[in-house]
Tab-separated table of C-alpha atoms in Angstrom:
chain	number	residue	atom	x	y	z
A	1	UNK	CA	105.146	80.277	221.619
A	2	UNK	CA	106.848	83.228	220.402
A	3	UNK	CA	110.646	82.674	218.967
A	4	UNK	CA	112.637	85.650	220.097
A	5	UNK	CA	116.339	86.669	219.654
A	6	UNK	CA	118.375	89.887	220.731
A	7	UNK	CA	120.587	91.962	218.019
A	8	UNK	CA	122.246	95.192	218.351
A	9	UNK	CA	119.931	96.706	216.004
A	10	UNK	CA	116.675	95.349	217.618
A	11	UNK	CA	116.456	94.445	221.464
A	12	UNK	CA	112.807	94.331	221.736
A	13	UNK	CA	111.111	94.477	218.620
A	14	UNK	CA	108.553	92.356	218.152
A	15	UNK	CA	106.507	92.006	215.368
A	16	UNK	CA	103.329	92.016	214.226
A	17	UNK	CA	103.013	87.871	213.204
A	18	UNK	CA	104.951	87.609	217.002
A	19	UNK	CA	108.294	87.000	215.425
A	20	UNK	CA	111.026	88.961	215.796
A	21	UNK	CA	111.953	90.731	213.238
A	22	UNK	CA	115.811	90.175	214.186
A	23	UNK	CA	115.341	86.585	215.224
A	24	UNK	CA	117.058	84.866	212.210
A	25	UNK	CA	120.464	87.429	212.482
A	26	UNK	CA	122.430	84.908	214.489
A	27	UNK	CA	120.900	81.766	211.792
A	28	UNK	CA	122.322	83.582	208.844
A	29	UNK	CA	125.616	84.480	210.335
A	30	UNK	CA	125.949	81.362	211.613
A	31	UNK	CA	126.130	80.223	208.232
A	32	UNK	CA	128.241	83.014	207.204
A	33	UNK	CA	130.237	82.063	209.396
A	34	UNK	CA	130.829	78.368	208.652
A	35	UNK	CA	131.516	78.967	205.110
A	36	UNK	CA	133.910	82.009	205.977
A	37	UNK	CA	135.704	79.574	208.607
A	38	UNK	CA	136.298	77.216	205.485
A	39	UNK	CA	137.993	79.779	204.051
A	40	UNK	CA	140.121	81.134	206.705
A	41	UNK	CA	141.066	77.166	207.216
A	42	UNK	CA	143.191	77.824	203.308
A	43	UNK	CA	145.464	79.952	205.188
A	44	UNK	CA	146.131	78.442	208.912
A	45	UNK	CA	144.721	81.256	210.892
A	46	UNK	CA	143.132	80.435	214.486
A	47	UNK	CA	139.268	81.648	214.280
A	48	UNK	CA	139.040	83.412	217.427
A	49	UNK	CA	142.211	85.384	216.814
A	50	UNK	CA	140.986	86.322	212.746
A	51	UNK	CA	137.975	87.569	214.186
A	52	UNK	CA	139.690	89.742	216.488
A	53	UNK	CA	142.602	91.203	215.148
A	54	UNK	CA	142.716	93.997	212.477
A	55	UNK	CA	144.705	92.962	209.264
A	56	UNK	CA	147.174	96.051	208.647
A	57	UNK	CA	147.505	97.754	205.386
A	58	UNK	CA	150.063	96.458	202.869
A	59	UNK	CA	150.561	96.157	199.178
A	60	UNK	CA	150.489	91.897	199.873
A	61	UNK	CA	146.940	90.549	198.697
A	62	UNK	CA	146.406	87.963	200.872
A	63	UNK	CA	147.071	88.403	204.387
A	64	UNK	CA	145.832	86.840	207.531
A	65	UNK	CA	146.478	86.755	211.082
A	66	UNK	CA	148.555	84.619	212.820
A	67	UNK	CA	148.627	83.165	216.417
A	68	UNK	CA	150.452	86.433	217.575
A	69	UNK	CA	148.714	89.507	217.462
A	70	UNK	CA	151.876	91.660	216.662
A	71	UNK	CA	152.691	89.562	213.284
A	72	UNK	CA	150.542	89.086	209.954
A	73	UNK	CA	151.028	86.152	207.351
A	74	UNK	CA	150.880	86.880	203.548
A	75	UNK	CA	150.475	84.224	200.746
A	76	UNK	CA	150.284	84.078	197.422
A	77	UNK	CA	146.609	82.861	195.932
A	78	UNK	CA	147.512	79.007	196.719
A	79	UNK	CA	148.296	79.451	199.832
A	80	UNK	CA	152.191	79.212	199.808
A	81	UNK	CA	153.666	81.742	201.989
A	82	UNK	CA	155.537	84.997	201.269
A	83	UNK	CA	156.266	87.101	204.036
A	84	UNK	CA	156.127	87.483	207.707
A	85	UNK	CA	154.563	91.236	208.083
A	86	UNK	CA	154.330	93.657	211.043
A	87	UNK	CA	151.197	95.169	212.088
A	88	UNK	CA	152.506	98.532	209.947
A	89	UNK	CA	152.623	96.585	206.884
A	90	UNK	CA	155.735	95.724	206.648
A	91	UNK	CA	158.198	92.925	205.711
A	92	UNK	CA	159.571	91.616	208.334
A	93	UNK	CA	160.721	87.842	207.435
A	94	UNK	CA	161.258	86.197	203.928
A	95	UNK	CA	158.897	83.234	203.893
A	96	UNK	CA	159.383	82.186	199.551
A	97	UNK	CA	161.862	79.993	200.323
A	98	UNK	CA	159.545	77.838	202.444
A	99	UNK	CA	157.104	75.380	201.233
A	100	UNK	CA	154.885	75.859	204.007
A	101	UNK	CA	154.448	77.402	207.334
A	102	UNK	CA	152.073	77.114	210.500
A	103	UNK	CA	151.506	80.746	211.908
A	104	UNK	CA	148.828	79.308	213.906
A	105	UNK	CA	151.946	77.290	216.099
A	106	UNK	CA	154.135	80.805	216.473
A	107	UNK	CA	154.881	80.019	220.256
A	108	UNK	CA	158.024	81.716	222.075
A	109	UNK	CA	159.053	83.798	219.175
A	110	UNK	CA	159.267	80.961	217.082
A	111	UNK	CA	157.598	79.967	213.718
A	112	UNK	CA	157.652	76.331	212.609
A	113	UNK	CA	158.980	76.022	208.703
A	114	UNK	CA	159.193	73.539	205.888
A	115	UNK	CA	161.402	73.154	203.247
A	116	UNK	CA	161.638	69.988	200.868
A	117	UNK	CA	159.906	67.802	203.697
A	118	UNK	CA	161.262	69.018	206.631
A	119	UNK	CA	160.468	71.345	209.767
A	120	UNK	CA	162.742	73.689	211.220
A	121	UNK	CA	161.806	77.344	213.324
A	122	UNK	CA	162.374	80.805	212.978
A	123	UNK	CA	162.588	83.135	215.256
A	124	UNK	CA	160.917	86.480	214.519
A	125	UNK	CA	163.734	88.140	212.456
A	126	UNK	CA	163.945	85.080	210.065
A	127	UNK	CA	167.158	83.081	211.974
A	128	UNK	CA	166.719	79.459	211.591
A	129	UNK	CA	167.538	78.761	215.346
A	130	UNK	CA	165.926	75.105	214.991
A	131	UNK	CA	167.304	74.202	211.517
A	132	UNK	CA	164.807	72.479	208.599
A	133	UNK	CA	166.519	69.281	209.486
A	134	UNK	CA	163.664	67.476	211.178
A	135	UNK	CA	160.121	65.183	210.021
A	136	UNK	CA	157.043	66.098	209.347
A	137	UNK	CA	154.818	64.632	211.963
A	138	UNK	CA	151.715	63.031	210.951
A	139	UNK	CA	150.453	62.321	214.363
A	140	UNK	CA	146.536	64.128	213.981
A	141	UNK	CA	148.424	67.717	215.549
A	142	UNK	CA	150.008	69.080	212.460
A	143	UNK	CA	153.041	68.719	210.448
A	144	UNK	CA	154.973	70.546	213.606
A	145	UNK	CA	154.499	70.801	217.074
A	146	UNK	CA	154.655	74.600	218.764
A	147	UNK	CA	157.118	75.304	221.553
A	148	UNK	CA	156.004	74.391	224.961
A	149	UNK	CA	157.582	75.550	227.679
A	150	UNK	CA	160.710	75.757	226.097
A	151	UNK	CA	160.354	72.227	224.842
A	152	UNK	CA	159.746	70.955	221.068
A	153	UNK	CA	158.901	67.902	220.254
A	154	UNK	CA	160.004	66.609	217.335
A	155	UNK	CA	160.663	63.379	215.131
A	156	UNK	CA	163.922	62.674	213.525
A	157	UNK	CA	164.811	59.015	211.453
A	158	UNK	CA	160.440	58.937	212.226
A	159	UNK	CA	161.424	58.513	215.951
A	160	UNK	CA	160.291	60.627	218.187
A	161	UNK	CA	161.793	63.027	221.044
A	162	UNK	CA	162.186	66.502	222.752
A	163	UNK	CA	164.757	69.217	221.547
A	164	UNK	CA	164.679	72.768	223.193
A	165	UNK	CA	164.754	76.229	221.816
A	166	UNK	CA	168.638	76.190	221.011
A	167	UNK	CA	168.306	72.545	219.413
A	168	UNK	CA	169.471	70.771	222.222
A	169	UNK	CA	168.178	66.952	222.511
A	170	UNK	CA	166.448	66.391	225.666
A	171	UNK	CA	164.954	63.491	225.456
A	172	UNK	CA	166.501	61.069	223.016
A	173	UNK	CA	165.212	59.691	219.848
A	174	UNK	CA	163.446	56.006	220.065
A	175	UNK	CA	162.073	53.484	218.231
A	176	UNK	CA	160.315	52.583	221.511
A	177	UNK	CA	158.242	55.982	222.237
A	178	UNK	CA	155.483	56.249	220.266
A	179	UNK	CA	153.950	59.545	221.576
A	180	UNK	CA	154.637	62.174	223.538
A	181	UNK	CA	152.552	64.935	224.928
A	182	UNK	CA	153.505	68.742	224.999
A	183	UNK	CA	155.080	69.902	228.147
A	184	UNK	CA	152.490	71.603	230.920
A	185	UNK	CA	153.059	72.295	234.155
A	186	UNK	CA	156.970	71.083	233.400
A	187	UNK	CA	156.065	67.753	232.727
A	188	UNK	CA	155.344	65.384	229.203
A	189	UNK	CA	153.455	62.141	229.146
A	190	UNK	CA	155.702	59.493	227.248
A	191	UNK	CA	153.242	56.547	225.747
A	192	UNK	CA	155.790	53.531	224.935
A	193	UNK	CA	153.770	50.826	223.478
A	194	UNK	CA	151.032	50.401	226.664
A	195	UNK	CA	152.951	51.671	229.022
A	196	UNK	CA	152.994	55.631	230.365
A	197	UNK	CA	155.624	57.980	231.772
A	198	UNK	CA	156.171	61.383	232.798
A	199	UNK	CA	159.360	63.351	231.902
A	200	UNK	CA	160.359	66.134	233.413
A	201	UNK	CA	161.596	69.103	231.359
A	202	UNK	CA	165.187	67.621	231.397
A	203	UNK	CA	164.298	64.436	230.322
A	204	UNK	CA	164.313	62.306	233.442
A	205	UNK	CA	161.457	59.792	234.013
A	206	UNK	CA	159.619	61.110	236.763
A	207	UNK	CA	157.366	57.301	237.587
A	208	UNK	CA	156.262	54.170	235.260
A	209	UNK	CA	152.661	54.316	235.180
A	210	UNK	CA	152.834	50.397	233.737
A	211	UNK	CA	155.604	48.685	236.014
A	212	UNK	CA	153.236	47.017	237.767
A	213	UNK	CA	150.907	45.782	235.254
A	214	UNK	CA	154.015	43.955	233.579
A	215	UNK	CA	154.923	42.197	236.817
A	216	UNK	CA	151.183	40.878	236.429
A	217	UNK	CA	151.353	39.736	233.203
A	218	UNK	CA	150.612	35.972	234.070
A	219	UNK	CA	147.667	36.626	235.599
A	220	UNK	CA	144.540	35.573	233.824
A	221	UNK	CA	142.580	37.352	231.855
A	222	UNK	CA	145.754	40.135	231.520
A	223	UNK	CA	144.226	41.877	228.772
A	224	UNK	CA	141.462	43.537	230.476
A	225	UNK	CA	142.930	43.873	233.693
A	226	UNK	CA	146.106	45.816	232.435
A	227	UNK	CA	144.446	48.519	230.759
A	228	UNK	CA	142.451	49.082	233.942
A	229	UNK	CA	145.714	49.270	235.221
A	230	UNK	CA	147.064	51.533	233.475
A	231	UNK	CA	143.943	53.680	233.491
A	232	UNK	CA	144.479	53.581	237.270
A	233	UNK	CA	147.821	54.041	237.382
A	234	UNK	CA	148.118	57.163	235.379
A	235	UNK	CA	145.437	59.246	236.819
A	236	UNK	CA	147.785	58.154	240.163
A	237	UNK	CA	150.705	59.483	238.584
A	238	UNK	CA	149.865	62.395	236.746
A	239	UNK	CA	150.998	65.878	238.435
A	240	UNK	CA	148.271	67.837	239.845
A	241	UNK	CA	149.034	70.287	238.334
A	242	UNK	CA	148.160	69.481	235.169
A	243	UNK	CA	145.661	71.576	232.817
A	244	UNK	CA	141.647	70.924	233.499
A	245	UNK	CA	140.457	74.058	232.281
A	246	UNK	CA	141.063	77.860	230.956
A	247	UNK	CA	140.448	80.724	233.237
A	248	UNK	CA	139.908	84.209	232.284
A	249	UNK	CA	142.361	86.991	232.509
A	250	UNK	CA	143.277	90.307	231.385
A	251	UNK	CA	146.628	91.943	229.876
A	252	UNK	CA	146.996	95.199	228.727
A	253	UNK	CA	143.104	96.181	228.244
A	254	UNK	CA	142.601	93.011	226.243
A	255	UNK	CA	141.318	89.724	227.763
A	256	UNK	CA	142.674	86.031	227.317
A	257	UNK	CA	142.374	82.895	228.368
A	258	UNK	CA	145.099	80.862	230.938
A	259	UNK	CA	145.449	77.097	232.132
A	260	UNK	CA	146.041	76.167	235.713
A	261	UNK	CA	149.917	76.445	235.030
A	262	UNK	CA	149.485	80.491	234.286
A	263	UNK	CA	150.494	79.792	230.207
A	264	UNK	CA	148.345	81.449	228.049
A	265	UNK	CA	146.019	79.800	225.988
A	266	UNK	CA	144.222	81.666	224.015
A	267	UNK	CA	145.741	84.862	223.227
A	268	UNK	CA	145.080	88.476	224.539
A	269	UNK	CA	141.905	89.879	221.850
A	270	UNK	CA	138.855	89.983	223.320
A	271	UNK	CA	137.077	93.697	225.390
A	272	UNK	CA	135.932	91.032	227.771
A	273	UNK	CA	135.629	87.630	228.419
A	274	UNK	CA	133.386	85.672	230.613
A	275	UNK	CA	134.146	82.049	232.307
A	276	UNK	CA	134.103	78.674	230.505
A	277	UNK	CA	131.161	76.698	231.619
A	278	UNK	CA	129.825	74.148	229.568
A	279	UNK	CA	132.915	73.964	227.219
A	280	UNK	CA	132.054	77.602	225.988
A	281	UNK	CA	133.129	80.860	227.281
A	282	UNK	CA	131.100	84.387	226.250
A	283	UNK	CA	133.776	86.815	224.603
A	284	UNK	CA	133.480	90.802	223.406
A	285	UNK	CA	134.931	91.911	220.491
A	286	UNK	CA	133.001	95.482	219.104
A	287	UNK	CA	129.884	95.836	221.585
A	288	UNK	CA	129.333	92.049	220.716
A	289	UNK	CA	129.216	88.724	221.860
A	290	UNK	CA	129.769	85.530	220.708
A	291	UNK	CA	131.264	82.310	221.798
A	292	UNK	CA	134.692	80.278	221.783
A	293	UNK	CA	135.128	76.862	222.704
A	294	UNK	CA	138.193	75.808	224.741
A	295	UNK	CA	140.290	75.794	221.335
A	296	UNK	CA	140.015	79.202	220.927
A	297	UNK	CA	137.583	78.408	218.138
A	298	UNK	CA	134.480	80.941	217.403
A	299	UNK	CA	131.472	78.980	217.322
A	300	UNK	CA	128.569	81.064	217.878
A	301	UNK	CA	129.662	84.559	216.076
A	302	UNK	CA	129.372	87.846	217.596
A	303	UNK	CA	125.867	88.994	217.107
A	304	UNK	CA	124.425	89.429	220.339
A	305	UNK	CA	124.798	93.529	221.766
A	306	UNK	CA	126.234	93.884	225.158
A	307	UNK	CA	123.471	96.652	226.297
A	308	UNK	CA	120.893	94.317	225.894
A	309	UNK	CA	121.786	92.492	229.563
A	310	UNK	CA	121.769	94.185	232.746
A	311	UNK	CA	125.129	93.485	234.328
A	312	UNK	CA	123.215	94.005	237.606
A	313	UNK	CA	121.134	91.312	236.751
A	314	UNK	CA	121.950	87.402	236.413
A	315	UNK	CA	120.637	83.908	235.295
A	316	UNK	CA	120.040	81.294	237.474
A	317	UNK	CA	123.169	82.622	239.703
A	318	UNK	CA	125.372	83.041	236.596
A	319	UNK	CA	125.723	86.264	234.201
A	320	UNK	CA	124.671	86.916	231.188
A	321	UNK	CA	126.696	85.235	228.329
A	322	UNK	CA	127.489	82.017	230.602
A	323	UNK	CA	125.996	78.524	229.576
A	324	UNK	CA	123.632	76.979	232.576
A	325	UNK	CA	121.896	73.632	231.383
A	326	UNK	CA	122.694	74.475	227.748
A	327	UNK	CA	121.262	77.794	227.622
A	328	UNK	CA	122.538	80.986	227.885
A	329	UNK	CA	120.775	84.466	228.735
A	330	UNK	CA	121.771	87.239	225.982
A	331	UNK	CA	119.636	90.305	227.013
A	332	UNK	CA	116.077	90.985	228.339
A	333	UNK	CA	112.940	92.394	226.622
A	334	UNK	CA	111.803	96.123	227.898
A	335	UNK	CA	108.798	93.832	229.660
A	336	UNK	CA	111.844	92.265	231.783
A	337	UNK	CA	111.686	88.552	230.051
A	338	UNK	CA	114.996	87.238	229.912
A	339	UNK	CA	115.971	85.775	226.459
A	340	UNK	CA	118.232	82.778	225.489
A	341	UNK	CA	120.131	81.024	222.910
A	342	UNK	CA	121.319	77.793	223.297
A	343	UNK	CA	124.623	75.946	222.064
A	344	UNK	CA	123.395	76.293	218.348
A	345	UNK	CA	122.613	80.213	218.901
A	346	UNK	CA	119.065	79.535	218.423
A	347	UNK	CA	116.276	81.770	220.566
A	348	UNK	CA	115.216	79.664	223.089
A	349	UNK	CA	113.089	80.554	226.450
A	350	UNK	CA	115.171	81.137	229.471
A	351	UNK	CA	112.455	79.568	231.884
């Protein structure tokens, strides 16, 4: 069987041996790719939005984007930040006197900082409106947590709890919660111990999703049947409104991605974006596709050229660029034959 792949320089060559000649473009920029990503990690730049956004002019030497697309990071060769820039270039913030910061979390005009161990924000003319007064977390999400919905959460003492955007405390510091969820849809999950609760955004305890399991506890064999309990009991209790997956939608000429709540996701960068099916969604940067997955992460690169599909046309009721069954239909051959990659960009057959 012939292997076949689209590019924007070759749509239907094939050739002579009945390989085409652009089939291993997307294999080598896949690699590219990976070891560019590692990288891109040194400086805490989002993938989708680096491979979007156009890095302005400056006399810094590093810079990189950050997580909004009107505000540029620069760092010094290890990585320890220097300046906040604007997309002219210039200096907008003093970062030297931080030891790190996460321009990937910039959320509500606010940057999350650290100084001598501990995380404070900025807003976006340097104010520290959240002073450096607060632990690093060390929970598998970062050393800081970005704003949500107006809410931070935060630990203080290695407790955690919720502060908002003027350094309020919401929900109070204790020894007894030992997670809690970023706000969507106005509400947080709360994990004491076992046991789950929703707060709403001022704090209040909305139900007790394992009340009932500890007036069981006698019963035998508790162990099991709590956590199917609690399994039960929080799928009960959890707001409907709560995120299950990220819709397309389009600001200002650029597309983005939402969650059911209307709070944007993945930011504004792409000429077009398709659906998420399969835990991918096709976007355009360029004339090209490529592929994000629901972290806003690039994971196929943009290699495949949008002339190559018919938008008239479709794949098994779905267009071009969308995953059905694991593949996904890039373009068709001047004979009509539909090609494919699948979830590793490899050419595949469509039928």
């Amino acid at each position: 069987m012939l292997q076949r792949s689209l590019s924007k320089r070759n749509v239907s060559l094939i050739s002579a041996s009945g390989i085409s000649a652009s089939w291993l473009k997307p294999q080598l920029m896949r690699c590219c790719f990976i070891a560019s990503t590692l990288v891109t990690a040194l400086f805490i730049v989002p993938s989708a939005q680096a491979a979007s956004c156009k890095i302005p002019k400056s006399y810094y030497k590093n810079v990189s984007c950050t997580a909004s697309s009107s505000y540029f990071l620069a760092v010094k060769d290890f990585g320890a930040p220097v300046a906040l820039i604007n997309n002219q270039g210039k200096s907008l913030v003093d970062l030297s006197r931080y030891q790190k910061v996460d321009a990937d979390r910039i959320s509500s005009g606010l940057l999350p900082v650290m100084r001598n161990g501990h995380v404070g924000y900025l807003n976006m003319q340097g104010r520290e409106v959240i002073p450096v007064m607060y632990d690093a977390l060390s929970d598998g999400q970062g050393w800081a947590r970005p704003v949500s919905e107006g809410r931070i959460v935060v630990k203080q003492g290695g407790h955690y709890g919720v502060i908002d955007t003027a350094n309020k405390t919401i929900v109070p510091f204790s020894a007894s919660i030992s997670d809690i969820d970023n706000y969507r849809g106005g509400m947080a999950r709360v994990r004491k111990n076992k046991a789950i609760s929703w707060l709403d955004k001022n704090g209040n305890t909305k139900s007790d999703a394992n009340s009932s399991v500890n007036n069981q506890s006698h019963v035998k064999k508790s162990a099991v049947n709590n956590v199917d309990k609690i399994n039960s009991l929080e799928q009960k209790s959890a707001p409907a409104s709560l995120f299950t997956t990220l819709q397309p939608r389009q600001q200002d000429g650029k597309w983005g991605f939402i969650d059911d709540n209307n709070v944007t996701m993945i930011t504004y960068s792409f000429d077009e974006a398709r659906e998420f099916s399969e835990g991918l969604a096709g976007v355009l940067i360029n004339g090209e596709w490529g592929f994000i997955n629901l972290g806003g992460e690039l994971v196929i690169p943009f290699s495949f050229d949008s002339n190559g599909a018919n938008t008239d046309d479709n794949y098994q009721d779905k267009p071009s660029f969308v995953f059905v069954n694991g593949k996904a239909w890039i373009g068709s051959l001047k004979n009509g034959d539909k090609m494919c990659i699948d979830k590793e960009s490899a050419a595949v057959g469509c039928d």
